[in-house]
XYZ file of C-alpha atoms in Angstrom:
396
model
C 26.649 -84.338 44.561
C 27.302 -80.790 44.379
C 26.850 -79.343 40.822
C 30.027 -77.164 41.158
C 32.343 -80.034 42.246
C 32.346 -81.948 39.003
C 32.840 -78.696 36.953
C 35.842 -78.046 38.832
C 37.223 -81.649 38.806
C 36.647 -81.822 35.092
C 38.238 -78.485 34.391
C 41.320 -78.836 36.593
C 41.930 -82.451 34.974
C 41.680 -80.826 31.626
C 44.000 -77.794 32.808
C 46.618 -80.023 34.022
C 46.560 -82.016 30.862
C 46.711 -79.122 28.687
C 49.745 -77.221 30.767
C 51.459 -80.713 29.992
C 51.061 -80.434 26.165
C 53.672 -78.680 24.647
C 51.408 -77.823 21.707
C 49.355 -75.366 23.840
C 52.584 -73.366 24.448
C 53.523 -73.496 20.774
C 50.381 -72.381 19.517
C 49.226 -70.040 22.148
C 52.346 -68.394 23.247
C 55.538 -69.247 21.045
C 53.788 -69.130 17.605
C 52.092 -65.707 18.120
C 55.410 -64.169 19.762
C 57.692 -65.369 17.169
C 55.293 -63.952 14.279
C 54.733 -60.904 15.957
C 58.578 -60.363 16.263
C 59.127 -61.025 12.594
C 56.318 -59.014 11.219
C 57.105 -55.978 13.188
C 60.644 -56.196 12.139
C 60.179 -57.003 8.389
C 57.166 -54.927 7.726
C 58.172 -52.384 10.305
C 61.532 -51.865 8.473
C 59.882 -51.481 5.110
C 57.370 -49.124 6.428
C 59.757 -46.907 8.277
C 60.199 -43.758 5.934
C 63.155 -41.335 6.606
C 63.241 -37.844 5.808
C 63.719 -37.056 2.130
C 67.074 -35.556 1.293
C 66.840 -32.476 -0.935
C 69.280 -29.434 -1.916
C 68.231 -26.071 -2.985
C 70.225 -23.531 -4.669
C 68.935 -19.827 -5.013
C 69.943 -18.137 -7.945
C 67.542 -15.360 -7.296
C 68.004 -13.800 -4.190
C 64.487 -12.266 -4.325
C 62.050 -12.025 -1.763
C 59.671 -14.662 -3.405
C 62.704 -17.031 -3.764
C 63.518 -16.520 -0.055
C 59.804 -17.418 0.832
C 60.109 -20.874 -0.999
C 63.201 -21.488 0.832
C 61.383 -20.700 4.028
C 58.831 -23.247 3.225
C 61.502 -26.011 2.759
C 63.102 -25.148 6.179
C 59.931 -25.297 7.608
C 59.356 -28.827 6.278
C 62.687 -29.744 7.469
C 61.824 -28.326 11.072
C 58.882 -30.954 10.778
C 60.919 -33.765 10.038
C 59.816 -34.317 6.643
C 62.819 -33.304 4.635
C 66.454 -32.553 5.281
C 67.788 -29.501 3.305
C 71.285 -28.951 2.014
C 71.954 -25.410 0.655
C 74.077 -25.218 -2.421
C 75.714 -22.080 -3.745
C 74.890 -22.339 -7.224
C 73.328 -24.764 -10.152
C 76.685 -26.556 -10.629
C 77.154 -27.415 -6.795
C 73.480 -28.619 -6.696
C 73.989 -30.851 -9.666
C 77.070 -32.100 -8.048
C 75.216 -32.856 -4.876
C 72.700 -35.208 -6.875
C 75.340 -36.791 -8.747
C 77.197 -37.667 -6.078
C 74.153 -39.144 -4.223
C 74.368 -36.643 -1.303
C 70.713 -35.587 -1.941
C 67.836 -37.350 -3.779
C 66.703 -34.209 -5.538
C 67.473 -30.662 -5.703
C 65.524 -27.422 -6.236
C 67.058 -24.552 -8.478
C 65.593 -21.085 -8.303
C 66.701 -19.114 -11.429
C 67.586 -15.395 -11.304
C 64.544 -13.489 -11.918
C 61.977 -15.656 -10.141
C 60.987 -13.117 -7.664
C 60.670 -10.702 -10.302
C 58.421 -12.725 -12.463
C 56.182 -13.752 -9.779
C 55.550 -10.304 -8.614
C 54.716 -9.413 -12.384
C 52.698 -12.174 -12.814
C 54.794 -13.731 -15.482
C 55.936 -17.318 -15.984
C 57.853 -18.292 -12.803
C 59.314 -21.852 -12.642
C 61.404 -23.915 -9.981
C 63.818 -26.427 -11.767
C 63.794 -29.821 -9.963
C 67.036 -31.810 -10.651
C 66.575 -35.455 -9.757
C 68.654 -38.677 -9.100
C 66.860 -41.388 -11.503
C 67.358 -43.881 -8.995
C 65.079 -42.044 -6.383
C 61.895 -41.747 -8.257
C 59.530 -41.315 -5.025
C 61.788 -38.503 -3.598
C 61.861 -36.893 -7.012
C 58.091 -37.138 -7.246
C 57.810 -35.424 -3.918
C 60.170 -32.736 -4.671
C 58.196 -31.964 -7.850
C 55.058 -31.838 -6.065
C 56.406 -29.346 -3.442
C 57.647 -27.172 -6.371
C 54.548 -27.414 -8.451
C 52.281 -26.568 -5.241
C 54.211 -23.378 -4.467
C 54.434 -22.330 -8.170
C 50.775 -23.034 -8.248
C 50.210 -20.791 -5.198
C 52.181 -18.062 -6.987
C 49.173 -17.661 -9.375
C 47.007 -16.748 -6.259
C 49.867 -14.455 -5.076
C 50.103 -12.519 -8.448
C 46.440 -11.795 -8.394
C 46.680 -10.547 -4.652
C 49.752 -8.416 -5.738
C 47.999 -6.913 -8.694
C 45.012 -6.061 -6.585
C 46.915 -4.599 -3.744
C 49.198 -2.465 -6.210
C 46.014 -1.077 -7.993
C 44.491 -0.115 -4.697
C 47.478 1.851 -3.612
C 48.208 3.214 -7.156
C 51.469 2.156 -6.998
C 51.604 1.323 -10.552
C 54.762 -0.583 -11.818
C 56.883 -0.032 -8.630
C 58.736 -3.174 -8.879
C 60.244 -2.784 -5.395
C 56.719 -2.293 -3.752
C 55.329 -5.500 -5.871
C 58.183 -7.439 -4.720
C 57.330 -6.587 -0.992
C 53.572 -7.375 -1.471
C 54.300 -10.497 -3.244
C 56.491 -11.848 -0.432
C 53.968 -10.855 2.100
C 51.243 -12.738 0.127
C 53.513 -15.909 0.027
C 54.326 -15.591 3.829
C 50.786 -15.336 4.847
C 49.364 -18.592 6.521
C 46.239 -20.198 5.325
C 43.097 -19.103 6.849
C 42.196 -23.021 7.317
C 44.686 -25.255 8.553
C 44.503 -29.106 9.631
C 45.200 -29.417 13.436
C 47.862 -32.389 14.182
C 46.089 -35.603 15.190
C 46.038 -35.984 18.969
C 45.554 -39.137 20.620
C 47.150 -38.458 23.950
C 50.408 -39.789 22.853
C 49.062 -43.177 21.786
C 48.900 -44.589 18.651
C 48.759 -47.715 16.862
C 52.535 -48.598 15.599
C 53.035 -51.986 13.769
C 54.337 -53.648 17.011
C 50.962 -53.024 18.557
C 48.715 -53.941 15.413
C 50.580 -56.935 15.123
C 50.619 -57.969 18.592
C 46.859 -57.649 18.946
C 45.985 -59.145 15.609
C 48.074 -62.094 16.135
C 47.172 -62.895 19.524
C 43.366 -62.752 18.495
C 44.182 -65.163 15.700
C 46.029 -67.708 17.702
C 43.640 -67.398 20.735
C 40.879 -69.333 18.477
C 43.468 -72.200 17.745
C 44.306 -72.274 21.291
C 40.770 -72.449 23.075
C 39.717 -75.252 20.542
C 41.970 -77.791 22.241
C 39.934 -77.620 25.535
C 36.681 -77.710 23.535
C 37.537 -80.398 20.754
C 38.924 -82.541 23.277
C 35.466 -83.980 24.264
C 35.251 -85.348 20.914
C 38.521 -87.214 21.255
C 37.299 -88.610 24.530
C 33.939 -89.769 22.891
C 36.154 -91.805 20.106
C 38.322 -93.484 22.708
C 35.537 -94.396 25.163
C 36.484 -91.913 28.015
C 33.413 -89.761 27.557
C 31.143 -92.914 27.964
C 32.636 -93.742 31.264
C 32.108 -90.272 32.427
C 28.482 -90.192 31.606
C 27.841 -93.238 33.629
C 29.447 -91.542 36.658
C 27.481 -89.274 39.020
C 28.640 -86.533 36.703
C 25.643 -84.575 34.953
C 26.192 -84.135 31.215
C 25.532 -80.280 31.523
C 28.584 -80.392 34.224
C 30.823 -82.355 31.958
C 30.444 -79.576 29.135
C 30.744 -76.665 31.598
C 34.077 -78.239 33.054
C 35.327 -78.403 29.501
C 34.402 -74.804 28.688
C 35.828 -73.730 31.822
C 39.141 -75.185 31.125
C 39.150 -73.755 27.841
C 38.496 -70.346 29.553
C 41.419 -70.575 31.605
C 43.833 -71.660 29.303
C 42.595 -68.946 26.794
C 42.894 -66.317 29.535
C 46.443 -67.583 30.547
C 47.848 -67.474 27.069
C 46.349 -64.049 26.118
C 47.589 -62.240 29.603
C 50.964 -63.995 28.746
C 50.907 -62.279 25.325
C 49.819 -58.984 26.293
C 52.542 -58.716 29.012
C 55.311 -60.341 26.558
C 54.526 -58.086 23.743
C 54.468 -54.986 26.071
C 57.800 -55.639 27.621
C 59.886 -57.006 24.646
C 58.240 -55.636 21.609
C 56.829 -52.147 23.080
C 53.333 -52.945 22.348
C 50.644 -50.236 23.300
C 47.405 -52.159 24.624
C 45.990 -49.290 26.798
C 43.919 -49.498 29.943
C 44.256 -52.713 31.567
C 40.537 -53.146 32.552
C 39.279 -52.384 29.258
C 41.841 -54.908 27.837
C 40.795 -57.488 30.471
C 37.154 -57.137 29.464
C 38.095 -57.518 25.592
C 40.207 -60.564 26.585
C 37.446 -62.110 28.671
C 34.920 -61.437 25.511
C 37.344 -62.749 22.860
C 37.919 -65.987 24.899
C 34.446 -66.571 25.160
C 33.699 -65.824 21.660
C 36.394 -68.391 20.601
C 35.024 -71.039 23.057
C 31.403 -70.483 21.678
C 32.703 -70.812 18.070
C 34.462 -73.958 18.952
C 31.487 -75.385 20.467
C 29.580 -74.576 17.289
C 32.420 -76.213 15.152
C 32.468 -79.265 17.366
C 28.513 -79.647 16.852
C 28.891 -79.644 13.144
C 31.706 -82.276 12.880
C 31.333 -86.017 13.412
C 35.068 -86.883 14.261
C 37.799 -85.022 16.073
C 39.781 -84.839 12.969
C 37.095 -83.086 11.081
C 36.248 -80.889 14.149
C 40.031 -79.773 13.978
C 39.966 -79.004 10.439
C 36.719 -77.050 10.542
C 37.841 -75.157 13.490
C 41.128 -74.105 11.668
C 39.168 -73.196 8.657
C 36.826 -71.058 10.624
C 39.665 -69.407 12.481
C 41.556 -68.393 9.253
C 38.564 -67.077 7.404
C 36.969 -65.127 9.940
C 40.428 -63.746 10.895
C 41.272 -62.885 7.405
C 37.990 -61.338 6.868
C 38.555 -59.514 10.263
C 41.585 -57.946 9.534
C 44.248 -59.918 11.463
C 46.813 -59.994 8.554
C 46.255 -56.298 7.180
C 44.360 -53.277 8.195
C 40.755 -54.168 6.974
C 40.452 -50.217 6.151
C 42.726 -50.780 3.287
C 40.346 -53.326 1.699
C 37.808 -52.814 -0.771
C 34.465 -51.452 0.612
C 32.513 -54.474 0.245
C 35.010 -56.478 2.165
C 35.046 -53.761 4.865
C 31.313 -54.180 5.220
C 31.453 -58.039 5.306
C 34.246 -57.693 8.029
C 31.437 -56.883 10.513
C 30.257 -60.299 10.439
C 33.630 -61.481 12.006
C 34.024 -61.278 15.573
C 37.797 -60.751 15.100
C 36.918 -57.256 13.309
C 34.988 -56.344 16.614
C 37.849 -57.327 18.863
C 40.607 -55.801 16.748
C 38.397 -52.536 16.767
C 37.895 -52.553 20.520
C 41.708 -53.238 21.057
C 42.421 -50.269 18.817
C 40.226 -47.943 20.671
C 41.598 -48.860 23.917
C 45.290 -48.511 22.412
C 44.491 -45.070 21.528
C 43.208 -44.063 24.889
C 39.518 -45.164 25.118
C 38.412 -46.611 28.534
C 36.089 -49.341 29.444
C 32.877 -46.976 29.336
C 33.436 -46.736 25.536
C 33.080 -50.587 24.771
C 29.664 -50.973 25.349
C 28.597 -51.485 21.616
C 31.839 -53.639 20.908
C 31.045 -55.719 23.634
C 27.272 -56.090 23.016
C 28.148 -57.333 19.626
C 30.448 -59.741 20.923
C 28.068 -61.061 23.504
C 25.805 -61.463 20.338
C 28.156 -63.893 18.629
C 28.543 -65.650 21.832
C 24.907 -66.176 22.120
C 24.410 -67.266 18.466
C 27.485 -69.360 18.325
C 27.319 -71.035 21.793
C 23.392 -71.435 21.547
C 23.279 -73.253 18.392
C 26.412 -75.220 19.274
C 25.229 -76.162 22.851
C 21.827 -77.414 21.520
C 23.529 -79.705 18.957
C 26.478 -80.759 20.790
C 24.314 -81.593 23.928
C 22.021 -84.020 22.057
C 25.287 -85.649 20.664
C 26.801 -85.834 23.929
C 23.572 -87.540 25.619
C 23.396 -89.895 22.614
C 26.983 -90.808 23.400
């Protein structure tokens, strides 16, 4: 009998059996999608930060005060803040009291003159006690500007000395305003990723799909233990089917089920949630590698267990621990340094990093190191598992 035919027969039988099993759909498709929707909605809503609403009242009218207003308007153009201009301090206080703005900046009379003369120049921040974060941001903006005025005063004094302008207040104000308006010689360029990034929908679509993949694949592999307990495996072993063909048939069925569920999740999350997965070819390579790693881990777990119940429990624990270590529930970059170092012992970490890079625009050519490490996991998990499971299969 051809070696390929029994593999196909066993795989087809298992695939049809699994497709009739509702638990595969719940664990492989429905569960991840529901959690992705929930996590994206709840965490995403909490993580969306709208622009801070600030007010400003310029009681000075000088050039340095105008420069500070320009700083605020520049932040408004960037979408960081929304600025409401008040005619005086009383109107600014009223805006804060009414809740129209979270905090306000009051520039007192004589501010520009004090800044030009190197004196004490202060900006008063008026804040709503219930908007602590916004008030902190406003104070940071004001403090940074006032701190920079110290450098402005030094520059103004130097220029005035060189020009021999003496105590010319008008000229001092012009020089101070020019110094304030100067751009820093070094600035940070905006982060460019070809318009692609990792939003929460994409992050949870990838991470939860990877997590549930390890649960879904184990159904096919661990079914061999169930068949051994009910006697089906013994009848298969006395058939013309070679033991290796039986094991390969189980692995092929798990591979097909894993690929189907992952493809469905990729398409569904992209269409209905707006997840960014990236280059389809690179995503396909990572999916294939991920499914194969999950199969290898399931074989290793099955080899360590004596009953199907033990195998199911071990597989669940292994998937959760490796998933937690790999960052499926939270970005591992937020974890302590030692935990981030340990995370590289989890295949989940490498899969998530690979999907992240692809979502940022990377192609298949940049996945070499990631795929190589995943192949290493497959060899180690699968090699140990097959060696042990093979002996038990023959013994059955």
